[in-house]
């Protein structure tokens, strides 16, 4: 009788072991089916050309892989839920994006990476001073330091782009105005004879040469002038007193060339 019970127990044990052997593979197969797959390609954003050897990772799951020569990647074993995909490649900016996986889902995506703009090293650009190449402007700078007169530099004329010469001069030099409707003239209201005359023409000296006839200032482009200086009769430097002092003031214009 005891032998019969022993045989029955042994049979039950064998059945239990056999059932365990069947159940375990089924459980493993069920767990494998519960994970998903992330697949796709890594491409350059500007050209959509494939990026090889890019790292594709799900850091929270400690899963990672690399794209092949065609930019294609496959990442297996992704559990259901919301995860963050991180993609990196040399020469491109990192990309992080959230993805939502359902149980056993295969998700296919295209990842576009952008190459960051290259930052160039700063370059110091120093514009040469006009006085370095033009001795007349060096002398102009010396007179400007003394301060007797009204002075306009090349920067002043550069800011006046689109305006005519007469308007530039009258806006920067006190006591001068424009007269005439055809060929306009620059006159002064501060000359020694301005109280007895309605118009007191200003003498213009261009590049150190006094004009024999009235100069048409409207025909001069401000961008061609490197400097200008205006003096009343009392402040005019002696070297510019050609044939007697001008009673209405003197304007000196210096060209850039």
PDB file of N, CA and C in Angstrom, residues 49-119:
ATOM      1  N   UNK A  49      19.507  64.008 -45.537  1.00  0.00           N
ATOM      2  CA  UNK A  49      20.460  62.941 -45.821  1.00  0.00           C
ATOM      3  C   UNK A  49      20.656  62.112 -44.562  1.00  0.00           C
ATOM      4  N   UNK A  50      20.855  60.794 -44.691  1.00  0.00           N
ATOM      5  CA  UNK A  50      20.988  59.936 -43.504  1.00  0.00           C
ATOM      6  C   UNK A  50      22.236  60.272 -42.700  1.00  0.00           C
ATOM      7  N   UNK A  51      22.117  60.154 -41.389  1.00  0.00           N
ATOM      8  CA  UNK A  51      23.237  60.386 -40.483  1.00  0.00           C
ATOM      9  C   UNK A  51      23.632  59.046 -39.883  1.00  0.00           C
ATOM     10  N   UNK A  52      24.823  58.594 -40.180  1.00  0.00           N
ATOM     11  CA  UNK A  52      25.303  57.314 -39.670  1.00  0.00           C
ATOM     12  C   UNK A  52      25.889  57.472 -38.277  1.00  0.00           C
ATOM     13  N   UNK A  53      25.840  56.370 -37.497  1.00  0.00           N
ATOM     14  CA  UNK A  53      26.467  56.285 -36.175  1.00  0.00           C
ATOM     15  C   UNK A  53      25.881  57.283 -35.176  1.00  0.00           C
ATOM     16  N   UNK A  54      24.618  57.640 -35.370  1.00  0.00           N
ATOM     17  CA  UNK A  54      23.944  58.490 -34.382  1.00  0.00           C
ATOM     18  C   UNK A  54      23.463  57.619 -33.225  1.00  0.00           C
ATOM     19  N   UNK A  55      23.586  58.103 -32.014  1.00  0.00           N
ATOM     20  CA  UNK A  55      23.134  57.365 -30.837  1.00  0.00           C
ATOM     21  C   UNK A  55      21.666  57.664 -30.570  1.00  0.00           C
ATOM     22  N   UNK A  56      20.864  56.604 -30.448  1.00  0.00           N
ATOM     23  CA  UNK A  56      19.446  56.724 -30.112  1.00  0.00           C
ATOM     24  C   UNK A  56      19.250  56.008 -28.782  1.00  0.00           C
ATOM     25  N   UNK A  57      18.729  56.704 -27.787  1.00  0.00           N
ATOM     26  CA  UNK A  57      18.661  56.127 -26.445  1.00  0.00           C
ATOM     27  C   UNK A  57      17.341  56.451 -25.765  1.00  0.00           C
ATOM     28  N   UNK A  58      16.934  55.509 -24.893  1.00  0.00           N
ATOM     29  CA  UNK A  58      15.851  55.732 -23.932  1.00  0.00           C
ATOM     30  C   UNK A  58      16.504  55.646 -22.558  1.00  0.00           C
ATOM     31  N   UNK A  59      17.008  56.764 -22.030  1.00  0.00           N
ATOM     32  CA  UNK A  59      17.806  56.728 -20.801  1.00  0.00           C
ATOM     33  C   UNK A  59      17.083  56.093 -19.621  1.00  0.00           C
ATOM     34  N   UNK A  60      15.781  56.339 -19.483  1.00  0.00           N
ATOM     35  CA  UNK A  60      15.048  55.798 -18.338  1.00  0.00           C
ATOM     36  C   UNK A  60      15.017  54.277 -18.356  1.00  0.00           C
ATOM     37  N   UNK A  61      15.050  53.682 -19.550  1.00  0.00           N
ATOM     38  CA  UNK A  61      15.014  52.221 -19.681  1.00  0.00           C
ATOM     39  C   UNK A  61      16.402  51.629 -19.895  1.00  0.00           C
ATOM     40  N   UNK A  62      17.413  52.484 -19.950  1.00  0.00           N
ATOM     41  CA  UNK A  62      18.789  52.061 -20.186  1.00  0.00           C
ATOM     42  C   UNK A  62      18.904  51.278 -21.500  1.00  0.00           C
ATOM     43  N   UNK A  63      18.204  51.772 -22.500  1.00  0.00           N
ATOM     44  CA  UNK A  63      18.258  51.178 -23.831  1.00  0.00           C
ATOM     45  C   UNK A  63      18.924  52.167 -24.777  1.00  0.00           C
ATOM     46  N   UNK A  64      19.806  51.647 -25.626  1.00  0.00           N
ATOM     47  CA  UNK A  64      20.456  52.517 -26.596  1.00  0.00           C
ATOM     48  C   UNK A  64      20.927  51.693 -27.784  1.00  0.00           C
ATOM     49  N   UNK A  65      21.041  52.374 -28.921  1.00  0.00           N
ATOM     50  CA  UNK A  65      21.547  51.748 -30.134  1.00  0.00           C
ATOM     51  C   UNK A  65      22.140  52.832 -31.010  1.00  0.00           C
ATOM     52  N   UNK A  66      22.680  52.444 -32.167  1.00  0.00           N
ATOM     53  CA  UNK A  66      23.260  53.411 -33.097  1.00  0.00           C
ATOM     54  C   UNK A  66      22.717  53.171 -34.495  1.00  0.00           C
ATOM     55  N   UNK A  67      22.608  54.265 -35.248  1.00  0.00           N
ATOM     56  CA  UNK A  67      22.095  54.163 -36.613  1.00  0.00           C
ATOM     57  C   UNK A  67      23.157  53.568 -37.530  1.00  0.00           C
ATOM     58  N   UNK A  68      22.689  52.879 -38.587  1.00  0.00           N
ATOM     59  CA  UNK A  68      23.626  52.285 -39.536  1.00  0.00           C
ATOM     60  C   UNK A  68      24.017  53.307 -40.604  1.00  0.00           C
ATOM     61  N   UNK A  69      24.663  52.843 -41.664  1.00  0.00           N
ATOM     62  CA  UNK A  69      25.152  53.749 -42.707  1.00  0.00           C
ATOM     63  C   UNK A  69      24.029  54.471 -43.432  1.00  0.00           C
ATOM     64  N   UNK A  70      22.810  53.936 -43.361  1.00  0.00           N
ATOM     65  CA  UNK A  70      21.651  54.577 -43.980  1.00  0.00           C
ATOM     66  C   UNK A  70      20.850  55.392 -42.976  1.00  0.00           C
ATOM     67  N   UNK A  71      21.394  55.532 -41.763  1.00  0.00           N
ATOM     68  CA  UNK A  71      20.706  56.295 -40.732  1.00  0.00           C
ATOM     69  C   UNK A  71      19.609  55.532 -40.023  1.00  0.00           C
ATOM     70  N   UNK A  72      19.435  54.244 -40.347  1.00  0.00           N
ATOM     71  CA  UNK A  72      18.337  53.443 -39.793  1.00  0.00           C
ATOM     72  C   UNK A  72      18.736  52.866 -38.436  1.00  0.00           C
ATOM     73  N   UNK A  73      17.772  52.803 -37.517  1.00  0.00           N
ATOM     74  CA  UNK A  73      18.014  52.239 -36.189  1.00  0.00           C
ATOM     75  C   UNK A  73      16.804  51.414 -35.754  1.00  0.00           C
ATOM     76  N   UNK A  74      17.042  50.488 -34.819  1.00  0.00           N
ATOM     77  CA  UNK A  74      15.981  49.690 -34.202  1.00  0.00           C
ATOM     78  C   UNK A  74      16.318  49.517 -32.735  1.00  0.00           C
ATOM     79  N   UNK A  75      15.365  49.826 -31.886  1.00  0.00           N
ATOM     80  CA  UNK A  75      15.557  49.720 -30.442  1.00  0.00           C
ATOM     81  C   UNK A  75      14.440  48.843 -29.889  1.00  0.00           C
ATOM     82  N   UNK A  76      14.799  47.669 -29.357  1.00  0.00           N
ATOM     83  CA  UNK A  76      13.806  46.707 -28.888  1.00  0.00           C
ATOM     84  C   UNK A  76      13.710  46.719 -27.370  1.00  0.00           C
ATOM     85  N   UNK A  77      12.639  46.095 -26.879  1.00  0.00           N
ATOM     86  CA  UNK A  77      12.464  45.952 -25.438  1.00  0.00           C
ATOM     87  C   UNK A  77      11.890  47.178 -24.755  1.00  0.00           C
ATOM     88  N   UNK A  78      11.095  47.957 -25.478  1.00  0.00           N
ATOM     89  CA  UNK A  78      10.520  49.183 -24.921  1.00  0.00           C
ATOM     90  C   UNK A  78       9.211  48.843 -24.214  1.00  0.00           C
ATOM     91  N   UNK A  79       9.127  49.159 -22.946  1.00  0.00           N
ATOM     92  CA  UNK A  79       7.906  48.893 -22.186  1.00  0.00           C
ATOM     93  C   UNK A  79       6.863  49.965 -22.465  1.00  0.00           C
ATOM     94  N   UNK A  80       5.611  49.620 -22.168  1.00  0.00           N
ATOM     95  CA  UNK A  80       4.524  50.566 -22.391  1.00  0.00           C
ATOM     96  C   UNK A  80       4.673  51.773 -21.470  1.00  0.00           C
ATOM     97  N   UNK A  81       4.241  52.929 -21.954  1.00  0.00           N
ATOM     98  CA  UNK A  81       4.298  54.147 -21.161  1.00  0.00           C
ATOM     99  C   UNK A  81       4.901  55.301 -21.943  1.00  0.00           C
ATOM    100  N   UNK A  82       5.087  56.411 -21.254  1.00  0.00           N
ATOM    101  CA  UNK A  82       5.667  57.602 -21.870  1.00  0.00           C
ATOM    102  C   UNK A  82       7.160  57.651 -21.559  1.00  0.00           C
ATOM    103  N   UNK A  83       7.945  57.786 -22.610  1.00  0.00           N
ATOM    104  CA  UNK A  83       9.395  57.813 -22.461  1.00  0.00           C
ATOM    105  C   UNK A  83       9.972  59.007 -23.224  1.00  0.00           C
ATOM    106  N   UNK A  84      11.224  59.311 -22.940  1.00  0.00           N
ATOM    107  CA  UNK A  84      11.938  60.382 -23.640  1.00  0.00           C
ATOM    108  C   UNK A  84      13.039  59.756 -24.483  1.00  0.00           C
ATOM    109  N   UNK A  85      12.999  60.053 -25.779  1.00  0.00           N
ATOM    110  CA  UNK A  85      14.027  59.576 -26.703  1.00  0.00           C
ATOM    111  C   UNK A  85      15.088  60.667 -26.847  1.00  0.00           C
ATOM    112  N   UNK A  86      16.344  60.299 -26.696  1.00  0.00           N
ATOM    113  CA  UNK A  86      17.461  61.235 -26.846  1.00  0.00           C
ATOM    114  C   UNK A  86      18.319  60.765 -28.017  1.00  0.00           C
ATOM    115  N   UNK A  87      18.550  61.680 -28.974  1.00  0.00           N
ATOM    116  CA  UNK A  87      19.332  61.347 -30.170  1.00  0.00           C
ATOM    117  C   UNK A  87      20.524  62.295 -30.240  1.00  0.00           C
ATOM    118  N   UNK A  88      21.706  61.711 -30.440  1.00  0.00           N
ATOM    119  CA  UNK A  88      22.933  62.514 -30.523  1.00  0.00           C
ATOM    120  C   UNK A  88      23.746  62.068 -31.729  1.00  0.00           C
ATOM    121  N   UNK A  89      24.414  63.040 -32.362  1.00  0.00           N
ATOM    122  CA  UNK A  89      25.326  62.734 -33.463  1.00  0.00           C
ATOM    123  C   UNK A  89      26.393  63.814 -33.521  1.00  0.00           C
ATOM    124  N   UNK A  90      27.597  63.426 -33.855  1.00  0.00           N
ATOM    125  CA  UNK A  90      28.705  64.383 -33.933  1.00  0.00           C
ATOM    126  C   UNK A  90      28.426  65.405 -35.035  1.00  0.00           C
ATOM    127  N   UNK A  91      28.570  66.678 -34.687  1.00  0.00           N
ATOM    128  CA  UNK A  91      28.340  67.746 -35.656  1.00  0.00           C
ATOM    129  C   UNK A  91      26.916  68.249 -35.700  1.00  0.00           C
ATOM    130  N   UNK A  92      26.057  67.705 -34.827  1.00  0.00           N
ATOM    131  CA  UNK A  92      24.653  68.115 -34.803  1.00  0.00           C
ATOM    132  C   UNK A  92      24.227  68.376 -33.364  1.00  0.00           C
ATOM    133  N   UNK A  93      23.183  69.166 -33.209  1.00  0.00           N
ATOM    134  CA  UNK A  93      22.644  69.429 -31.892  1.00  0.00           C
ATOM    135  C   UNK A  93      21.857  68.235 -31.374  1.00  0.00           C
ATOM    136  N   UNK A  94      21.916  68.009 -30.043  1.00  0.00           N
ATOM    137  CA  UNK A  94      21.151  66.919 -29.437  1.00  0.00           C
ATOM    138  C   UNK A  94      19.658  67.181 -29.572  1.00  0.00           C
ATOM    139  N   UNK A  95      18.891  66.086 -29.636  1.00  0.00           N
ATOM    140  CA  UNK A  95      17.437  66.198 -29.742  1.00  0.00           C
ATOM    141  C   UNK A  95      16.799  65.288 -28.706  1.00  0.00           C
ATOM    142  N   UNK A  96      15.878  65.831 -27.920  1.00  0.00           N
ATOM    143  CA  UNK A  96      15.104  65.056 -26.952  1.00  0.00           C
ATOM    144  C   UNK A  96      13.631  65.240 -27.265  1.00  0.00           C
ATOM    145  N   UNK A  97      12.887  64.125 -27.279  1.00  0.00           N
ATOM    146  CA  UNK A  97      11.456  64.232 -27.568  1.00  0.00           C
ATOM    147  C   UNK A  97      10.706  63.119 -26.844  1.00  0.00           C
ATOM    148  N   UNK A  98       9.492  63.421 -26.347  1.00  0.00           N
ATOM    149  CA  UNK A  98       8.690  62.404 -25.658  1.00  0.00           C
ATOM    150  C   UNK A  98       7.977  61.502 -26.660  1.00  0.00           C
ATOM    151  N   UNK A  99       7.845  60.221 -26.309  1.00  0.00           N
ATOM    152  CA  UNK A  99       7.092  59.265 -27.125  1.00  0.00           C
ATOM    153  C   UNK A  99       6.209  58.443 -26.194  1.00  0.00           C
ATOM    154  N   UNK A 100       5.063  58.034 -26.688  1.00  0.00           N
ATOM    155  CA  UNK A 100       4.114  57.237 -25.910  1.00  0.00           C
ATOM    156  C   UNK A 100       4.005  55.857 -26.547  1.00  0.00           C
ATOM    157  N   UNK A 101       4.341  54.833 -25.775  1.00  0.00           N
ATOM    158  CA  UNK A 101       4.276  53.458 -26.258  1.00  0.00           C
ATOM    159  C   UNK A 101       3.089  52.737 -25.630  1.00  0.00           C
ATOM    160  N   UNK A 102       2.350  52.048 -26.478  1.00  0.00           N
ATOM    161  CA  UNK A 102       1.319  51.131 -25.996  1.00  0.00           C
ATOM    162  C   UNK A 102       1.925  49.735 -25.898  1.00  0.00           C
ATOM    163  N   UNK A 103       1.256  48.891 -25.212  1.00  0.00           N
ATOM    164  CA  UNK A 103       1.761  47.543 -24.961  1.00  0.00           C
ATOM    165  C   UNK A 103       2.057  46.819 -26.278  1.00  0.00           C
ATOM    166  N   UNK A 104       3.322  46.408 -26.447  1.00  0.00           N
ATOM    167  CA  UNK A 104       3.719  45.646 -27.614  1.00  0.00           C
ATOM    168  C   UNK A 104       3.738  46.422 -28.920  1.00  0.00           C
ATOM    169  N   UNK A 105       3.707  47.741 -28.863  1.00  0.00           N
ATOM    170  CA  UNK A 105       3.616  48.554 -30.079  1.00  0.00           C
ATOM    171  C   UNK A 105       4.977  48.695 -30.757  1.00  0.00           C
ATOM    172  N   UNK A 106       4.968  48.743 -32.076  1.00  0.00           N
ATOM    173  CA  UNK A 106       6.151  49.101 -32.861  1.00  0.00           C
ATOM    174  C   UNK A 106       5.951  50.512 -33.399  1.00  0.00           C
ATOM    175  N   UNK A 107       6.793  51.431 -32.949  1.00  0.00           N
ATOM    176  CA  UNK A 107       6.665  52.845 -33.307  1.00  0.00           C
ATOM    177  C   UNK A 107       7.798  53.220 -34.258  1.00  0.00           C
ATOM    178  N   UNK A 108       7.436  53.793 -35.399  1.00  0.00           N
ATOM    179  CA  UNK A 108       8.427  54.198 -36.402  1.00  0.00           C
ATOM    180  C   UNK A 108       8.463  55.721 -36.496  1.00  0.00           C
ATOM    181  N   UNK A 109       9.654  56.309 -36.383  1.00  0.00           N
ATOM    182  CA  UNK A 109       9.796  57.766 -36.416  1.00  0.00           C
ATOM    183  C   UNK A 109      10.994  58.140 -37.281  1.00  0.00           C
ATOM    184  N   UNK A 110      10.963  59.345 -37.828  1.00  0.00           N
ATOM    185  CA  UNK A 110      12.113  59.960 -38.484  1.00  0.00           C
ATOM    186  C   UNK A 110      12.614  61.088 -37.594  1.00  0.00           C
ATOM    187  N   UNK A 111      13.883  61.066 -37.280  1.00  0.00           N
ATOM    188  CA  UNK A 111      14.484  62.069 -36.407  1.00  0.00           C
ATOM    189  C   UNK A 111      15.318  63.017 -37.263  1.00  0.00           C
ATOM    190  N   UNK A 112      15.012  64.319 -37.199  1.00  0.00           N
ATOM    191  CA  UNK A 112      15.742  65.328 -37.967  1.00  0.00           C
ATOM    192  C   UNK A 112      16.644  66.116 -37.024  1.00  0.00           C
ATOM    193  N   UNK A 113      17.943  66.031 -37.248  1.00  0.00           N
ATOM    194  CA  UNK A 113      18.909  66.763 -36.431  1.00  0.00           C
ATOM    195  C   UNK A 113      19.388  67.998 -37.178  1.00  0.00           C
ATOM    196  N   UNK A 114      19.597  69.063 -36.424  1.00  0.00           N
ATOM    197  CA  UNK A 114      20.021  70.340 -36.999  1.00  0.00           C
ATOM    198  C   UNK A 114      21.468  70.618 -36.638  1.00  0.00           C
ATOM    199  N   UNK A 115      22.253  70.976 -37.632  1.00  0.00           N
ATOM    200  CA  UNK A 115      23.644  71.357 -37.373  1.00  0.00           C
ATOM    201  C   UNK A 115      23.659  72.748 -36.770  1.00  0.00           C
ATOM    202  N   UNK A 116      24.308  72.956 -35.630  1.00  0.00           N
ATOM    203  CA  UNK A 116      24.341  74.288 -35.022  1.00  0.00           C
ATOM    204  C   UNK A 116      25.114  75.261 -35.882  1.00  0.00           C
ATOM    205  N   UNK A 117      24.714  76.536 -35.823  1.00  0.00           N
ATOM    206  CA  UNK A 117      25.424  77.578 -36.573  1.00  0.00           C
ATOM    207  C   UNK A 117      26.841  77.717 -36.035  1.00  0.00           C
ATOM    208  N   UNK A 118      27.793  77.823 -36.934  1.00  0.00           N
ATOM    209  CA  UNK A 118      29.181  77.967 -36.527  1.00  0.00           C
ATOM    210  C   UNK A 118      29.453  79.386 -36.051  1.00  0.00           C
ATOM    211  N   UNK A 119      30.055  79.491 -34.884  1.00  0.00           N
ATOM    212  CA  UNK A 119      30.408  80.794 -34.335  1.00  0.00           C
ATOM    213  C   UNK A 119      31.829  81.134 -34.769  1.00  0.00           C
TER     214      UNK A 119
END
